CSV table of C-alpha atoms in Angstrom, one decimal:
chain,number,residue,atom,x,y,z
T,277,MET,CA,0.0,0.0,0.0
T,278,GLN,CA,2.9,2.3,0.8
T,279,LEU,CA,4.5,1.6,-2.5
T,280,ALA,CA,1.2,1.9,-4.5
T,281,SER,CA,0.8,5.5,-3.3
T,282,GLY,CA,4.4,6.6,-2.7
T,283,ILE,CA,5.9,5.7,-6.1
T,284,PRO,CA,3.3,7.5,-8.3
T,285,ALA,CA,3.2,10.4,-5.9
T,286,LEU,CA,7.0,11.0,-6.4
T,287,VAL,CA,6.3,11.8,-10.1
T,288,MET,CA,3.0,13.5,-9.8
T,289,THR,CA,4.1,16.0,-7.1
T,290,VAL,CA,6.7,17.3,-9.5
T,291,MET,CA,4.3,17.6,-12.4
T,292,ILE,CA,1.3,19.1,-10.5
T,293,GLY,CA,3.5,21.7,-8.8
T,294,SER,CA,5.0,22.9,-12.1
T,295,LEU,CA,1.5,22.8,-13.8
T,296,SER,CA,0.0,25.1,-11.1
T,297,ASP,CA,2.5,27.9,-12.1
T,298,LYS,CA,1.1,27.8,-15.6
T,299,LEU,CA,-2.4,26.5,-15.5
T,300,GLY,CA,-3.6,27.9,-12.2
T,301,ARG,CA,-2.9,27.4,-8.5
T,302,LYS,CA,-6.3,25.7,-7.8
T,303,LEU,CA,-5.1,22.8,-9.9
T,304,ASN,CA,-2.6,22.1,-7.1
T,305,LEU,CA,-5.5,21.7,-4.6
T,306,ILE,CA,-8.2,20.1,-6.7
T,307,ILE,CA,-6.2,17.1,-8.0
T,308,PRO,CA,-5.1,15.8,-4.6
T,309,ILE,CA,-8.6,16.3,-3.1
T,310,VAL,CA,-10.0,14.2,-6.0
T,311,GLY,CA,-7.4,11.5,-5.1
T,312,TYR,CA,-8.5,11.6,-1.5
T,313,LEU,CA,-12.2,11.4,-2.4
T,314,THR,CA,-11.6,8.4,-4.6
T,315,ASN,CA,-9.5,6.6,-1.9
T,316,PHE,CA,-12.0,7.2,0.9
T,317,THR,CA,-14.8,6.0,-1.3
T,318,VAL,CA,-13.0,2.8,-2.2
T,319,ALA,CA,-12.1,2.2,1.5
T,320,ALA,CA,-15.7,2.8,2.6
T,321,PHE,CA,-17.0,0.3,0.1
T,322,VAL,CA,-14.4,-2.3,1.2
T,323,VAL,CA,-15.5,-2.0,4.9
T,324,GLU,CA,-19.2,-1.7,4.1
T,325,PHE,CA,-19.4,-4.7,1.8
T,326,ASN,CA,-16.6,-6.8,3.4
T,327,LEU,CA,-14.6,-6.8,0.2
T,328,PRO,CA,-11.0,-8.2,-0.1
T,329,LEU,CA,-8.3,-5.9,1.2
T,330,ALA,CA,-6.6,-6.0,-2.2
T,331,VAL,CA,-9.5,-3.8,-3.4
T,332,LEU,CA,-7.9,-1.0,-1.4
T,333,LEU,CA,-4.9,-0.9,-3.8
T,334,PRO,CA,-6.6,0.9,-6.7
T,335,GLY,CA,-7.8,3.6,-4.4
T,336,ILE,CA,-4.4,4.0,-2.8
T,337,PHE,CA,-2.9,4.1,-6.3
T,338,LEU,CA,-5.3,6.9,-7.4
T,339,LEU,CA,-4.5,8.8,-4.2
T,340,GLY,CA,-0.8,8.6,-5.3
T,341,LEU,CA,-1.7,9.8,-8.8
T,342,GLY,CA,-3.2,12.8,-7.1
T,343,GLY,CA,0.0,13.5,-5.2
T,344,GLY,CA,-1.4,12.7,-1.7
T,345,SER,CA,-1.1,14.8,1.4
T,346,ALA,CA,2.3,16.3,0.4
T,347,THR,CA,0.9,17.8,-2.8
T,348,LEU,CA,-2.2,19.1,-1.0
T,349,SER,CA,-0.1,20.8,1.7
T,350,GLY,CA,2.3,22.1,-0.9
T,351,GLY,CA,-0.5,23.6,-2.9
T,352,SER,CA,-1.9,25.2,0.3
T,353,TYR,CA,1.5,26.7,1.1
T,354,ALA,CA,1.9,28.0,-2.4
T,355,TYR,CA,-1.5,29.5,-2.3
T,356,MET,CA,-0.7,31.2,1.0
T,357,ALA,CA,2.5,32.6,-0.5
T,358,ASP,CA,0.5,34.0,-3.4
T,359,ILE,CA,-1.9,36.0,-1.2
T,360,THR,CA,0.7,37.2,1.3
T,361,VAL,CA,1.8,40.7,0.0
T,362,GLU,CA,4.5,43.0,1.2
T,363,GLY,CA,3.9,44.1,4.8
T,364,ARG,CA,2.4,40.8,5.9
T,365,SER,CA,4.3,38.0,7.6
T,366,ARG,CA,4.5,35.0,5.4
T,367,TYR,CA,6.2,33.1,8.2
T,368,PHE,CA,3.2,33.5,10.6
T,369,ARG,CA,0.6,32.8,7.9
T,370,GLN,CA,2.3,29.5,7.0
T,371,ALA,CA,2.7,28.7,10.7
T,372,LEU,CA,-1.1,29.2,11.1
T,373,LEU,CA,-1.6,26.8,8.2
T,374,GLN,CA,0.5,24.2,9.9
T,375,ALA,CA,-1.3,24.8,13.2
T,376,ALA,CA,-4.7,24.3,11.5
T,377,ALA,CA,-3.4,21.0,10.1
T,378,GLY,CA,-2.2,20.0,13.5
T,379,ALA,CA,-5.5,20.9,15.1
T,380,ALA,CA,-7.4,18.8,12.5
T,381,GLY,CA,-5.1,15.9,13.2
T,382,ILE,CA,-5.8,16.1,16.9
T,383,VAL,CA,-9.6,16.3,16.4
T,384,GLY,CA,-9.4,13.5,13.9
T,385,ALA,CA,-7.4,11.2,16.1
T,386,LEU,CA,-9.5,11.7,19.2
T,387,GLY,CA,-12.8,11.7,17.3
T,388,GLY,CA,-11.9,8.6,15.2
T,389,SER,CA,-10.8,6.6,18.2
T,390,SER,CA,-13.9,7.6,20.2
T,391,TRP,CA,-16.1,6.7,17.2
T,392,PHE,CA,-14.6,3.3,16.9
T,393,GLN,CA,-14.8,2.6,20.7
T,394,ARG,CA,-18.5,3.5,20.7
T,395,LEU,CA,-19.6,1.5,17.6
T,396,GLY,CA,-17.0,-1.1,17.2
T,397,PHE,CA,-16.4,-2.9,13.9
T,398,PRO,CA,-17.7,-2.5,11.2
T,399,LEU,CA,-19.8,0.7,11.9
T,400,GLY,CA,-17.0,2.3,13.8
T,401,VAL,CA,-14.8,2.1,10.7
T,402,SER,CA,-17.3,2.5,7.9
T,403,GLN,CA,-19.1,5.6,9.3
T,404,PRO,CA,-15.8,7.6,9.7
T,405,PHE,CA,-14.9,6.6,6.1
T,406,TRP,CA,-18.2,7.8,4.7
T,407,PHE,CA,-17.8,11.0,6.8
T,408,ALA,CA,-14.4,11.5,5.2
T,409,VAL,CA,-16.1,11.0,1.8
T,410,GLY,CA,-18.5,13.8,2.6
T,411,VAL,CA,-15.8,16.1,3.9
T,412,SER,CA,-13.7,15.5,0.8
T,413,GLY,CA,-16.7,16.2,-1.5
T,414,PHE,CA,-17.4,19.4,0.3
T,415,CYS,CA,-13.7,20.5,0.1
T,416,LEU,CA,-13.7,19.7,-3.6
T,417,LEU,CA,-16.8,21.8,-4.3
T,418,TYR,CA,-15.5,24.6,-2.1
T,419,THR,CA,-12.1,24.7,-3.9
T,420,ILE,CA,-13.8,24.7,-7.3
T,421,PHE,CA,-16.4,27.3,-6.7
T,422,ALA,CA,-15.4,29.4,-3.7
T,423,ILE,CA,-11.6,29.8,-3.8
T,424,LYS,CA,-10.3,32.5,-6.0
T,425,GLU,CA,-7.5,31.8,-8.5
T,426,THR,CA,-4.2,33.5,-7.6
T,427,CYS,CA,-2.1,32.4,-10.5
T,428,PRO,CA,-4.0,32.9,-13.8
T,429,ARG,CA,-3.3,30.6,-16.7
T,430,LYS,CA,-0.4,31.7,-18.9
T,431,PRO,CA,-1.2,32.0,-22.6
T,432,GLY,CA,0.1,29.1,-24.6
T,433,SER,CA,0.5,26.8,-21.6
T,434,GLN,CA,-0.2,23.1,-22.3
T,435,LEU,CA,-1.3,20.3,-20.1
T,436,CYS,CA,1.1,17.8,-21.7
T,437,ALA,CA,4.6,19.4,-22.1
T,438,LEU,CA,8.1,18.5,-21.1
T,439,SER,CA,8.4,21.9,-19.3
T,440,ASN,CA,5.8,20.6,-16.7
T,441,ILE,CA,8.4,18.1,-15.5
T,442,THR,CA,11.5,20.3,-15.8
T,443,GLY,CA,10.0,23.3,-13.9
T,444,ILE,CA,11.7,22.2,-10.7
T,445,ILE,CA,15.1,22.1,-12.5
T,446,GLN,CA,14.6,25.7,-13.5
T,447,LEU,CA,14.6,26.7,-9.9
T,448,PHE,CA,18.3,25.9,-9.8
T,449,LYS,CA,19.3,26.4,-13.5
T,450,VAL,CA,18.1,29.9,-14.2
T,451,LYS,CA,20.7,32.6,-13.4
T,452,ARG,CA,19.8,35.0,-10.6
T,453,LYS,CA,21.3,37.7,-8.6
T,454,THR,CA,21.8,35.4,-5.7
T,455,PRO,CA,23.2,31.8,-5.6
T,456,ARG,CA,21.0,28.8,-5.8
T,457,TRP,CA,23.0,26.5,-3.5
T,458,PRO,CA,21.3,27.7,-0.3
T,459,LEU,CA,18.0,26.4,-1.7
T,460,GLY,CA,19.6,23.0,-2.2
T,461,VAL,CA,21.0,23.0,1.3
T,462,LEU,CA,17.6,23.8,2.8
T,463,CYS,CA,16.0,21.0,0.7
T,464,LEU,CA,18.6,18.6,2.1
T,465,MET,CA,17.8,19.8,5.7
T,466,PHE,CA,14.1,19.5,5.1
T,467,SER,CA,14.5,15.9,3.8
T,468,LEU,CA,16.4,14.9,6.9
T,469,LEU,CA,13.9,16.5,9.2
T,470,TRP,CA,10.8,15.3,7.5
T,471,GLY,CA,12.2,11.8,7.2
T,472,MET,CA,12.8,11.7,10.9
T,473,TYR,CA,9.4,13.2,11.9
T,474,ASN,CA,7.6,10.8,9.4
T,475,ALA,CA,9.0,7.8,11.2
T,476,LEU,CA,8.6,9.2,14.7
T,477,PRO,CA,4.8,8.5,15.2
T,478,GLY,CA,5.2,4.8,14.5
T,479,ILE,CA,8.3,4.4,16.6
T,480,LEU,CA,6.6,6.3,19.5
T,481,VAL,CA,3.6,3.9,19.5
T,482,THR,CA,5.8,0.8,19.4
T,483,TYR,CA,8.1,2.3,22.1
T,484,LEU,CA,5.3,3.2,24.5
T,485,VAL,CA,3.0,0.1,24.2
T,486,GLY,CA,5.9,-2.3,24.8
T,487,PRO,CA,7.9,-2.8,28.0
T,488,PRO,CA,8.8,-1.1,30.3
T,489,PHE,CA,6.0,1.4,29.6
T,490,CYS,CA,3.1,-0.9,28.5
T,491,TRP,CA,0.8,2.0,27.9
T,492,SER,CA,-2.8,1.6,26.8
T,493,PRO,CA,-3.8,2.8,23.4
T,494,SER,CA,-5.8,5.7,24.9
T,495,PHE,CA,-2.9,6.8,27.0
T,496,VAL,CA,-0.6,6.8,23.9
T,497,GLY,CA,-3.3,8.9,22.2
T,498,TYR,CA,-3.1,11.5,24.9
T,499,PHE,CA,0.7,11.7,24.5
T,500,GLN,CA,0.4,12.1,20.7
T,501,VAL,CA,-2.0,15.0,21.3
T,502,ALA,CA,0.6,16.5,23.7
T,503,ILE,CA,3.2,16.2,21.0
T,504,ALA,CA,0.9,17.5,18.2
T,505,SER,CA,0.0,20.6,20.3
T,506,GLY,CA,3.5,21.9,19.7
T,507,VAL,CA,2.3,23.4,16.4
T,508,PHE,CA,0.3,26.0,18.4
T,509,THR,CA,3.3,27.0,20.5
T,510,SER,CA,5.4,27.1,17.4
T,511,ALA,CA,2.9,29.5,15.7
T,512,ILE,CA,3.1,31.8,18.7
T,513,ALA,CA,6.9,31.7,18.7
T,514,ILE,CA,7.0,32.5,14.9
T,515,LYS,CA,4.6,35.4,15.4
T,516,LEU,CA,6.8,36.9,18.0
T,517,PHE,CA,10.3,36.2,16.5
T,518,SER,CA,9.7,35.9,12.7
T,519,LYS,CA,12.4,38.5,12.1
T,520,TYR,CA,15.0,35.9,13.2
T,521,PRO,CA,14.1,32.8,11.1
T,522,TYR,CA,17.5,31.1,11.3
T,523,GLY,CA,17.8,31.8,15.0
T,524,LEU,CA,14.4,30.4,15.6
T,525,MET,CA,15.3,27.3,13.6
T,526,MET,CA,18.2,26.8,16.0
T,527,VAL,CA,15.8,27.1,18.9
T,528,GLY,CA,13.6,24.4,17.3
T,529,TYR,CA,16.6,22.1,17.0
T,530,ILE,CA,17.5,22.6,20.6
T,531,SER,CA,13.9,21.9,21.7
T,532,GLY,CA,14.0,18.7,19.7
T,533,MET,CA,17.3,17.6,21.1
T,534,GLY,CA,16.0,18.1,24.7
T,535,CYS,CA,12.8,16.2,23.8
T,536,PHE,CA,14.7,13.3,22.3
T,537,THR,CA,17.2,13.2,25.2
T,538,LEU,CA,14.5,12.8,27.7
T,539,MET,CA,12.7,10.2,25.6
T,540,GLY,CA,15.9,8.2,25.3
T,541,ILE,CA,16.6,8.1,29.0
T,542,SER,CA,12.9,7.9,30.2
T,543,SER,CA,12.9,4.1,30.5
T,544,TYR,CA,15.6,4.4,33.1
T,545,THR,CA,14.0,7.1,35.2
T,546,PRO,CA,12.0,6.4,38.4
T,547,SER,CA,8.9,8.1,37.0
T,548,ARG,CA,8.7,7.2,33.3
T,549,GLU,CA,5.3,8.9,32.6
T,550,VAL,CA,6.5,12.2,34.0
T,551,ALA,CA,9.7,12.0,32.0
T,552,ILE,CA,7.8,11.3,28.7
T,553,PHE,CA,5.3,14.1,29.1
T,554,LEU,CA,8.1,16.5,30.2
T,555,ALA,CA,9.8,15.6,27.0
T,556,ALA,CA,6.7,16.6,25.1
T,557,ALA,CA,6.7,20.0,26.9
T,558,ILE,CA,10.4,20.6,26.2
T,559,GLY,CA,9.8,19.8,22.5
T,560,CYS,CA,6.9,22.2,22.1
T,561,VAL,CA,8.7,24.4,19.7
T,562,GLN,CA,10.5,21.9,17.5
T,563,PRO,CA,7.9,22.2,14.7
T,564,THR,CA,9.2,25.7,14.1
T,565,SER,CA,12.2,24.4,12.2
T,566,SER,CA,10.3,22.7,9.3
T,567,THR,CA,7.8,25.6,9.0
T,568,LEU,CA,10.5,28.3,8.9
T,569,MET,CA,12.6,26.2,6.5
T,570,ARG,CA,9.7,25.8,4.1
T,571,THR,CA,8.9,29.5,4.2
T,572,THR,CA,12.5,30.6,3.8
T,573,MET,CA,12.7,28.5,0.6
T,574,SER,CA,9.5,30.2,-0.5
T,575,LYS,CA,11.1,33.6,-0.1
T,576,MET,CA,14.0,32.6,-2.3
T,577,VAL,CA,11.9,32.3,-5.5
T,578,GLY,CA,9.5,34.5,-7.3
T,579,PRO,CA,5.7,34.5,-7.2
T,580,GLU,CA,5.5,32.5,-10.5
T,581,GLU,CA,7.7,29.8,-9.2
T,582,GLN,CA,5.9,29.0,-5.9
T,583,GLY,CA,4.1,26.0,-7.4
T,584,SER,CA,7.4,24.5,-8.7
T,585,LEU,CA,9.1,25.1,-5.4
T,586,PHE,CA,6.4,23.5,-3.3
T,587,GLY,CA,6.2,20.7,-5.9
T,588,LEU,CA,9.9,20.1,-5.0
T,589,VAL,CA,9.1,20.2,-1.3
T,590,SER,CA,6.3,17.7,-1.8
T,591,PHE,CA,8.6,15.5,-3.8
T,592,VAL,CA,11.2,15.6,-0.9
T,593,THR,CA,8.4,14.9,1.6
T,594,ASN,CA,7.2,11.8,-0.3
T,595,LEU,CA,10.8,10.6,-1.0
T,596,SER,CA,11.7,11.0,2.7
T,597,GLY,CA,8.7,8.8,3.6
T,598,VAL,CA,9.7,6.1,1.2
T,599,VAL,CA,13.4,6.1,2.1
T,600,PHE,CA,13.7,7.2,5.7
T,601,VAL,CA,10.7,5.6,7.4
T,602,PRO,CA,11.9,2.0,6.6
T,603,LEU,CA,15.4,3.1,7.5
T,604,TRP,CA,14.5,4.5,10.9
T,605,ASN,CA,12.2,1.6,11.7
T,606,PHE,CA,15.1,-0.8,10.9
T,607,VAL,CA,17.4,1.2,13.2
T,608,TYR,CA,14.9,1.1,16.0
T,609,SER,CA,14.3,-2.6,15.8
T,610,SER,CA,18.1,-3.3,15.5
T,611,THR,CA,19.0,-1.2,18.6
T,612,LEU,CA,16.1,-2.2,20.8
T,613,SER,CA,18.0,-5.1,22.4
T,614,ILE,CA,21.0,-2.8,23.1
T,615,ILE,CA,19.4,0.4,24.4
T,616,PRO,CA,15.6,0.8,23.9
T,617,GLY,CA,15.8,4.6,23.3
T,618,MET,CA,19.0,4.6,21.2
T,619,VAL,CA,17.1,5.7,18.0
T,620,TYR,CA,16.3,9.0,19.8
T,621,PHE,CA,20.0,9.7,20.4
T,622,ILE,CA,20.6,9.1,16.7
T,623,PHE,CA,17.8,11.6,16.0
T,624,ILE,CA,19.8,14.1,18.1
T,625,GLY,CA,22.6,13.6,15.7
T,626,VAL,CA,20.3,14.4,12.8
T,627,LEU,CA,19.3,17.6,14.4
T,628,LEU,CA,22.9,18.5,15.1
T,629,ILE,CA,23.7,18.0,11.4
T,630,CYS,CA,20.7,20.3,10.5
T,631,SER,CA,21.9,23.0,12.9
T,632,ILE,CA,25.3,22.9,11.3
T,633,LEU,CA,23.9,23.2,7.8
T,634,THR,CA,21.6,26.0,9.0
T,635,GLY,CA,24.5,28.0,10.3
T,636,PHE,CA,26.4,27.4,7.1
T,637,ALA,CA,23.4,28.7,5.0
T,638,LYS,CA,23.0,31.7,7.2
T,639,PHE,CA,26.6,32.9,7.4
T,640,LYS,CA,27.8,31.9,3.9
T,641,ALA,CA,24.8,33.4,2.1
T,642,PRO,CA,23.4,36.1,4.4
T,643,GLU,CA,21.8,38.0,1.5
T,644,MET,CA,19.4,35.1,1.0
T,645,VAL,CA,17.6,35.9,4.3
T,646,GLU,CA,16.5,39.3,2.9
T,647,GLU,CA,13.1,39.7,1.2
T,648,THR,CA,14.4,42.1,-1.5
T,649,LEU,CA,14.2,39.5,-4.3
T,650,VAL,CA,10.6,38.6,-3.6
T,651,LYS,CA,9.6,42.2,-2.9
T,652,GLU,CA,10.9,43.4,-6.3
T,653,GLU,CA,9.0,40.7,-8.1
T,654,LYS,CA,5.8,41.2,-6.0
T,655,GLU,CA,5.6,44.8,-7.3
T,656,GLU,CA,4.8,43.4,-10.8
T,657,TYR,CA,2.2,41.0,-9.5
T,658,ASP,CA,-1.3,42.3,-10.2
T,659,LEU,CA,-3.3,42.0,-7.0
T,660,THR,CA,-6.5,43.0,-8.7
T,661,LYS,CA,-6.7,39.5,-10.1
T,662,PHE,CA,-7.7,38.3,-6.7
């Protein structure tokens, strides 16, 4: 199932992102929503009529053809970049977008588990799926008829063209006033971070339900909510200190290091539950790093390249899930007999590498943190088209 969605998504995220710069930004939102609608419908039929699990594969494949969650979030970030004009904080707006996604995840996790506990199988599964079908249908209609287009179609643009795939390459190939290598460094950092955070939920569940913790599923859910609530703290921190993006990234790394240190040693402490929840409190601002990284990359390109950029970010997100999640799961299972929390100490090393690369990007290319490039191009962007 992971391969059926992940492999086509690697190609489609690149194509859809480039297409949105030429055929309209709403395309970057509509296509993944259609993929979700199809996937949820197939899953609902599988549960409702007790069909073989193999029937899920076509729905998962069509979800991958739509780009999946990475393309949907990338399109949302690109849309947010389009409507953020000079004098507004793009950092805070994109932090609010991540906070909204985090809030939806918390509500979905708690609501879904409660729904299942009350109704059991199959109603506790089929009803949430049909509800997801209804929500996806509403989102599709809202996107088509209510959301305004921010990137009008360019004359002569074609749906099937080689340039739709090579748009991401142009981000690095086209000559600019400023170097392109900082964008590549930030992409590398983002892939390391996202690969780690993609694997973290599964590792956390396995870590906490096994000995010596032996937590119940509901207690694990409460801890996941505590971890996810960090997006709200991060949004506040970005609102207050958005003028210092690289410094705030460092604070996010330090927060993550403290969180992982406590998680790694929590099994050896007298009060394991207190140590784990204290780790969640210390790591409350670690989501700032990925949000600021994404927004900083957005500031390095012009308004007509936001779709290609976030297509690249979506590609990196999907690739990190395909490559790093199995890798970190293997590391966790291999080191479990040595030190149960050793994988968290390795995560600290990943954050240390990211902090070094962040300092390198900051001090070797200080001009890239300025908004002059984007501001100059924003002056030619016709806001009356909104």
